[in-house]
PDB file of C-alpha atoms and ligand atoms in Angstrom:
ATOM      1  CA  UNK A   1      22.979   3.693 -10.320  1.00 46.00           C
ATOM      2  CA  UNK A   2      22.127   0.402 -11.501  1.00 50.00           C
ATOM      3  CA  UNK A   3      19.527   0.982 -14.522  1.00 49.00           C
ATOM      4  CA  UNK A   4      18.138  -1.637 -16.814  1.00 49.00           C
ATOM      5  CA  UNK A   5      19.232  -4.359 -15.094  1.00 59.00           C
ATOM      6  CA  UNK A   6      16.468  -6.016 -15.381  1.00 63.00           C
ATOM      7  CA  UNK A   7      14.919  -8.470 -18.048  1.00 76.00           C
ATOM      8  CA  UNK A   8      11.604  -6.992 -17.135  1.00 92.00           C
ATOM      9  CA  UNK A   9      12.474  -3.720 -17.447  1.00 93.00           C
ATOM     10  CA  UNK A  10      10.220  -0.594 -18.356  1.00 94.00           C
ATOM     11  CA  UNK A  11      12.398   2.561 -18.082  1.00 94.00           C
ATOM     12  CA  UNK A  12      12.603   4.842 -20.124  1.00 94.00           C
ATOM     13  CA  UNK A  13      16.249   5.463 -21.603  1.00 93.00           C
ATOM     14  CA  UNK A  14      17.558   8.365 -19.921  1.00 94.00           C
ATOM     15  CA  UNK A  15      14.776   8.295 -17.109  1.00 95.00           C
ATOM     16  CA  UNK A  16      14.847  11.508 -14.685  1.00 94.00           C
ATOM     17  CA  UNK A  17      14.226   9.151 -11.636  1.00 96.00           C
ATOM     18  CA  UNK A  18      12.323  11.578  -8.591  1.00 95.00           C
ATOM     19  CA  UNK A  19      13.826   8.975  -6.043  1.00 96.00           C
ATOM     20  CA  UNK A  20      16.774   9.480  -7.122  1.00 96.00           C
ATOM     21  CA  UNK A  21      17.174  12.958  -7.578  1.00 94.00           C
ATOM     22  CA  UNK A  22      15.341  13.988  -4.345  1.00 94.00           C
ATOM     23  CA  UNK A  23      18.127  12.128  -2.918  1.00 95.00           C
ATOM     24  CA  UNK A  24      21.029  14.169  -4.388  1.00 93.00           C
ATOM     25  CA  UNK A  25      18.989  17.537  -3.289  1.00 89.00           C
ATOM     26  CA  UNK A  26      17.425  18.376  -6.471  1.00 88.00           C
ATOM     27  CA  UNK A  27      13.729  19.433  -5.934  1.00 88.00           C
ATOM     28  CA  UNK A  28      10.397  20.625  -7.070  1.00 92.00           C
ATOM     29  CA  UNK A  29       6.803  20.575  -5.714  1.00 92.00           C
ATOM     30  CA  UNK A  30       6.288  16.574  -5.855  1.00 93.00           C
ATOM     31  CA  UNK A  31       9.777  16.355  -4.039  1.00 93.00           C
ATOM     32  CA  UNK A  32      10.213  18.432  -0.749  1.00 94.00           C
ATOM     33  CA  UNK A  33      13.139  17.704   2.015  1.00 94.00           C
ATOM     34  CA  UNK A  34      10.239  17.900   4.260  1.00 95.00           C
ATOM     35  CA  UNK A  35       8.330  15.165   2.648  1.00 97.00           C
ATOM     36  CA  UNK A  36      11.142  12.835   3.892  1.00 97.00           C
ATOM     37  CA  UNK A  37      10.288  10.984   6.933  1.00 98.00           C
ATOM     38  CA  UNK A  38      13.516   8.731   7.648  1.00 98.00           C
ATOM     39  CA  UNK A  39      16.526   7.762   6.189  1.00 98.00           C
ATOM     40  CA  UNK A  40      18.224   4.656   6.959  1.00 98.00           C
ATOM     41  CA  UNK A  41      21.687   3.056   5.119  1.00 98.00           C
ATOM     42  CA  UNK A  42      19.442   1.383   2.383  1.00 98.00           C
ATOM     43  CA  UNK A  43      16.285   2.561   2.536  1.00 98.00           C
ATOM     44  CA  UNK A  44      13.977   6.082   3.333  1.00 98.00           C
ATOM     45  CA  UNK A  45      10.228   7.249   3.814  1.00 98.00           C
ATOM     46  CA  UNK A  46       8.795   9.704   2.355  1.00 98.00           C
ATOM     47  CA  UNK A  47       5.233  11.229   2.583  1.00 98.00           C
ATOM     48  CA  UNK A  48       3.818  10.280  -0.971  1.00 97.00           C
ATOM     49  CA  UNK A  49       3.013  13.689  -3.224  1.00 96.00           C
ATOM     50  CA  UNK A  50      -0.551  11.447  -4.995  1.00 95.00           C
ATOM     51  CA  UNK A  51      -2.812  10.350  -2.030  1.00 95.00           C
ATOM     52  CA  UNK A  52      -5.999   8.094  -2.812  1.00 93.00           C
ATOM     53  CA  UNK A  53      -9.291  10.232  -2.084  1.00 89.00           C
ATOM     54  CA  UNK A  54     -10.159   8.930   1.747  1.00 92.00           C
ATOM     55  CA  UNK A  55      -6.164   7.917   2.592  1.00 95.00           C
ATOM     56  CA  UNK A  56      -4.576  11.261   3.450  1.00 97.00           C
ATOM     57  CA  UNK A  57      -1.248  10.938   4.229  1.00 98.00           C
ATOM     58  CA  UNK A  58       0.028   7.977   1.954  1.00 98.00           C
ATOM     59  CA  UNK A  59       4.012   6.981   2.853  1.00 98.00           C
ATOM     60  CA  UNK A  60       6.604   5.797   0.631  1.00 98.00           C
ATOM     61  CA  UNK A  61       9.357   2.988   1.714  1.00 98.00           C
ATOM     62  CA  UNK A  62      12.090   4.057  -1.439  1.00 98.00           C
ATOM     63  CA  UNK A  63      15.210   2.419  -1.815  1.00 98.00           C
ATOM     64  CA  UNK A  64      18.188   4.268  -1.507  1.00 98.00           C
ATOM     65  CA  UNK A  65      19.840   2.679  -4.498  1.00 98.00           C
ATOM     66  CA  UNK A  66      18.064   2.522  -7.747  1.00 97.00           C
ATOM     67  CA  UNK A  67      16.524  -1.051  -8.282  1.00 96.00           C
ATOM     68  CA  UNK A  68      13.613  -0.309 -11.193  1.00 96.00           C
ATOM     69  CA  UNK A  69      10.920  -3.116  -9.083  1.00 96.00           C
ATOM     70  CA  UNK A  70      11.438  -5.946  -6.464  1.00 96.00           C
ATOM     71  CA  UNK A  71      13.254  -8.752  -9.159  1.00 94.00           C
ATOM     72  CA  UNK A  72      15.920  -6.464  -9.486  1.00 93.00           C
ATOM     73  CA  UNK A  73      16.098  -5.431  -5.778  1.00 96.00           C
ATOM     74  CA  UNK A  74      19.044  -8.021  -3.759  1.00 96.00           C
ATOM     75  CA  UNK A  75      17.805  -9.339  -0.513  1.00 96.00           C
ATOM     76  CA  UNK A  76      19.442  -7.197   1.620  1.00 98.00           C
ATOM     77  CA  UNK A  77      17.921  -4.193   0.406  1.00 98.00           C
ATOM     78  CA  UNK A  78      14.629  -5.680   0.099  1.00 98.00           C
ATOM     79  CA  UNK A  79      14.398  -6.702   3.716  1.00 98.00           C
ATOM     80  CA  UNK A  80      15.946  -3.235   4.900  1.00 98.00           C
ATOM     81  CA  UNK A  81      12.583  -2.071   2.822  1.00 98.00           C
ATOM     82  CA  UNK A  82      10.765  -4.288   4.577  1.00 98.00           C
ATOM     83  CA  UNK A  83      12.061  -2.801   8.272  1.00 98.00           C
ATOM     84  CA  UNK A  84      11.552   0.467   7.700  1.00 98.00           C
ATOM     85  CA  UNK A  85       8.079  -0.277   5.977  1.00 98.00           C
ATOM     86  CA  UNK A  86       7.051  -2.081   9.459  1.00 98.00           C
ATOM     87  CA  UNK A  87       8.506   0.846  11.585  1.00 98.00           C
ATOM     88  CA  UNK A  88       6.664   2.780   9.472  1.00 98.00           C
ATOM     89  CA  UNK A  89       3.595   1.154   9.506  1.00 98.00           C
ATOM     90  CA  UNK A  90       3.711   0.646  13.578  1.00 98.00           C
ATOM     91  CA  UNK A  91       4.001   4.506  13.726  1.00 98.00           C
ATOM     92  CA  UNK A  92       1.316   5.934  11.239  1.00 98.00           C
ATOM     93  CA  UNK A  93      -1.128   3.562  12.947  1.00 98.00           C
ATOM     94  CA  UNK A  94      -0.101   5.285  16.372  1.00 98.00           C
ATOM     95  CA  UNK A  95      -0.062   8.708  15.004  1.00 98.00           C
ATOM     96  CA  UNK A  96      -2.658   8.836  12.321  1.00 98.00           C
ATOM     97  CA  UNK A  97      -6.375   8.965  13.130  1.00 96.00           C
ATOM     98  CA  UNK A  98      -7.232   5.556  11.173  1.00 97.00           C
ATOM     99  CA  UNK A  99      -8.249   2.096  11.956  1.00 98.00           C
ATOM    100  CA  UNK A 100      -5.880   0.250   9.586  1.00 98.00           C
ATOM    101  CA  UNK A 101      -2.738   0.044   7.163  1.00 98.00           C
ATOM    102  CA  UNK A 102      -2.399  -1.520   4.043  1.00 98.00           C
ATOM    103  CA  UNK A 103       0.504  -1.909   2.358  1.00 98.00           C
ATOM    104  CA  UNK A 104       0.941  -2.272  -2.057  1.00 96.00           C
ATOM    105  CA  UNK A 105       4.586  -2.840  -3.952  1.00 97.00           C
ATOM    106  CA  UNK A 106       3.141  -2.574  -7.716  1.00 96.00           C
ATOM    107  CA  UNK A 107       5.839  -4.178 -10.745  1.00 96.00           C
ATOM    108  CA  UNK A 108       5.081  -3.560 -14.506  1.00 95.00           C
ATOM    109  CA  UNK A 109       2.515  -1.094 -15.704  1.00 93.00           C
ATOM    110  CA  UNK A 110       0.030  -4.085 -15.380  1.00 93.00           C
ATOM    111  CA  UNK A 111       0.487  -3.605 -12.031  1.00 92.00           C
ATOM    112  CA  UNK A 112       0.285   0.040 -11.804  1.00 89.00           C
ATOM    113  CA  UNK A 113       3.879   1.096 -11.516  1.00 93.00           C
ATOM    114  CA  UNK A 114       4.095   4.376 -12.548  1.00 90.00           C
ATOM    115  CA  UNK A 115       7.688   5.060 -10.567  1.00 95.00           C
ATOM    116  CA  UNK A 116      10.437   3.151 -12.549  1.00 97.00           C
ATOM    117  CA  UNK A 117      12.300   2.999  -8.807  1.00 98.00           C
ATOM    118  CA  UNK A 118      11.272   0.357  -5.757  1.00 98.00           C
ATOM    119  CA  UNK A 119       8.948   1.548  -3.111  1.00 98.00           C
ATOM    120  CA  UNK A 120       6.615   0.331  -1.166  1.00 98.00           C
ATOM    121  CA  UNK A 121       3.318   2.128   0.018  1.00 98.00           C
ATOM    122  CA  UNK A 122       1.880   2.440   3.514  1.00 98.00           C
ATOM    123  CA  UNK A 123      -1.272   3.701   3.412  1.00 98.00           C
ATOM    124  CA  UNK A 124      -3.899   4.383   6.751  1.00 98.00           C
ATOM    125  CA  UNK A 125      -6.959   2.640   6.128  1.00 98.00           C
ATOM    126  CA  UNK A 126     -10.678   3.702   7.585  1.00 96.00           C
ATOM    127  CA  UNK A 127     -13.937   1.844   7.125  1.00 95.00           C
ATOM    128  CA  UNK A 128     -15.541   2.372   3.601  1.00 91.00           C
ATOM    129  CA  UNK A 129     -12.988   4.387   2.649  1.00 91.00           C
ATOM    130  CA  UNK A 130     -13.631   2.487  -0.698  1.00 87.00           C
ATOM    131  CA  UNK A 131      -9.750   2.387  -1.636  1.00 87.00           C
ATOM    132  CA  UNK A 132      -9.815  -0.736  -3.704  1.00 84.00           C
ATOM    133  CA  UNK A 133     -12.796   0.601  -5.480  1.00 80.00           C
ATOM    134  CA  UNK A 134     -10.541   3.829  -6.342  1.00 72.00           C
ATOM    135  CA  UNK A 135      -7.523   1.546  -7.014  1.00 68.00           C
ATOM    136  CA  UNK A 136      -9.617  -0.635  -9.798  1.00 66.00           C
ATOM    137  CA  UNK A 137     -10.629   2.300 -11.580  1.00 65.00           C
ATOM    138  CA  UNK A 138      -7.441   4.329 -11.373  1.00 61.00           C
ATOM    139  CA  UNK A 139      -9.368   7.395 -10.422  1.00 62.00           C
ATOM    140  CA  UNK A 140     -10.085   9.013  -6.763  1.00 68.00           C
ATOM    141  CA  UNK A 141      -6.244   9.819  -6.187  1.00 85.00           C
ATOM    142  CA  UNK A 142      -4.945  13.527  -6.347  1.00 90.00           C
ATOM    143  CA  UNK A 143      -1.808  15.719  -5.900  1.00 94.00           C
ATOM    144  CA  UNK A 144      -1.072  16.704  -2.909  1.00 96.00           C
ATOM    145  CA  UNK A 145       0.813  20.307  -2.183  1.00 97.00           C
ATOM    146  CA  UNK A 146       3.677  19.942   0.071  1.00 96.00           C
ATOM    147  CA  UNK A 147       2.499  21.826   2.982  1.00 97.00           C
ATOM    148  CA  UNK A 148      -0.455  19.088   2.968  1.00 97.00           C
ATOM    149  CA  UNK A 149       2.424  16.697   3.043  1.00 98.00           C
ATOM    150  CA  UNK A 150       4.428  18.466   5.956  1.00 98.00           C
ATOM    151  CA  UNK A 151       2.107  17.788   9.342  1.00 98.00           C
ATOM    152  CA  UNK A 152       2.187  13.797   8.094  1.00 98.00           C
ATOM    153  CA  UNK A 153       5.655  13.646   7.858  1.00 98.00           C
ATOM    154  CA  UNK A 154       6.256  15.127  10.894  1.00 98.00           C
ATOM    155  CA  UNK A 155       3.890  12.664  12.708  1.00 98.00           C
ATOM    156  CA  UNK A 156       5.859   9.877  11.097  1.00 98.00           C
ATOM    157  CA  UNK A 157       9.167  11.359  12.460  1.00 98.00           C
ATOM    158  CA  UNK A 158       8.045  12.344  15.913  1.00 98.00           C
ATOM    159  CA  UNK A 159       7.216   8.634  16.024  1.00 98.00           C
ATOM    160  CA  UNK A 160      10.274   7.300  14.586  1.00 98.00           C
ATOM    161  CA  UNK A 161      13.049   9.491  15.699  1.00 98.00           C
ATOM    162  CA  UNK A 162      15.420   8.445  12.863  1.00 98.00           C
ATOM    163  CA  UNK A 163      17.785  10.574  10.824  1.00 97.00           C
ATOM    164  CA  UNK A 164      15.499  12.797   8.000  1.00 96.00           C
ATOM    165  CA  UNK A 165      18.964  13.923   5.956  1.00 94.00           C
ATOM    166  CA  UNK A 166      20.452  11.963   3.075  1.00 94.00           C
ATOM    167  CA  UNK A 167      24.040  13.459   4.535  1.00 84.00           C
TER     168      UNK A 167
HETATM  169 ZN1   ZN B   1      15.960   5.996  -8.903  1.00 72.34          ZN
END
C-alpha cells in the first residue's frame, strides 16, 4: 500500500482502511462479499453501506490499490475508475427504477471525504429526490444492512457480467 503519499494528506497514522481490508477478505456489516459488484485489474464496485434518504442503492467505483484521493491516484488507475464508473453507471440506469445518475469524487474533509481511499459514487437520481439539499446539510443519509445492499448488487452484476472475486 502506498499511504501518505500525498502532500494533502488526511489519514490517520495507522488507518484501518475498509477498501482495503474488504479486499484481503476481512469483513463486518459495512463490508459484505456480496456488496461487491465487479472487480476489474485496478478498480471494483461495490454497493455503498450509507445511502442518501431518496437514492437507494448508492455504488462505489474503489480503487484496487490504495491512493488516499484523486492527486495521489496515477492516470492509469484513474481512468480504469473512470471505465468501470461508466459501465456502472450505463447499468444501474438500465436496472434501477430511476430517471438519472449522478456521479460525486469528494477530496479533503472540506469536501466531505470521510473514506481516506479513492472512490467514486454512482448514485440513481429521481425527480425531487432533494439529494443536494441532503448533501448541503450532511443529514438525510443512513446505514444500510447488507441484505438491503444484496438485490442492488445483484442488479449491477446481472448487468455487468464481470468477475465479483478479488481472487
Ligand atoms: Zn485503502
Amino acid at each position: 500500500m502506498l499511504v501518505g503519499m500525498t502532500t494533502f494528506s488526511h489519514e490517520p497514522p495507522g488507518y484501518s482502511c475498509p477498501f482495503c481490508v474488504m479486499q484481503h477478505g476481512e469483513i463486518d456489516d459495512l463490508n459484505q462479499p456480496t456488496d461487491v459488484v465487479a472487480v476489474t485489474e485496478l478498480a471494483f464496485a461495490r454497493i455503498a453501506p450509507r445511502w442518501w434518504q431518496h437514492n437507494p442503492g448508492e455504488a462505489l467505483v474503489i480503487t484496487r490499490g490504495h491512493y488516499e484521493n484523486l492527486y495521489d491516484t496515477p492516470p492509469e488507475v484513474a481512468h480504469a475508475v473512470m471505465d468501470l464508473t461508466h459501465r456502472v453507471a450505463v447499468a444501474m440506469r438500465k436496472a434501477y427504477p430511476c430517471e438519472g445518475i449522478t456521479l460525486r469524487q469528494n477530496n479533503e474533509p472540506a469536501s466531505q471525504q470521510d473514506v481516506w481511499h479513492l472512490h467514486m459514487h454512482v448514485i440513481a437520481r429521481h425527480p425531487r429526490d432533494v439529494l443536494y439539499v441532503h448533501a448541503k446539510n450532511g443529514r438525510g443519509g443512513r446505514w444500510v444492512t447488507a441484505e438491503e445492499r444484496r438485490p442492488f448488487a445483484q442488479l449491477l452484476a446481472d448487468e455487468l457480467h464481470l468477475p465479483r472475486s478479488f481472487d
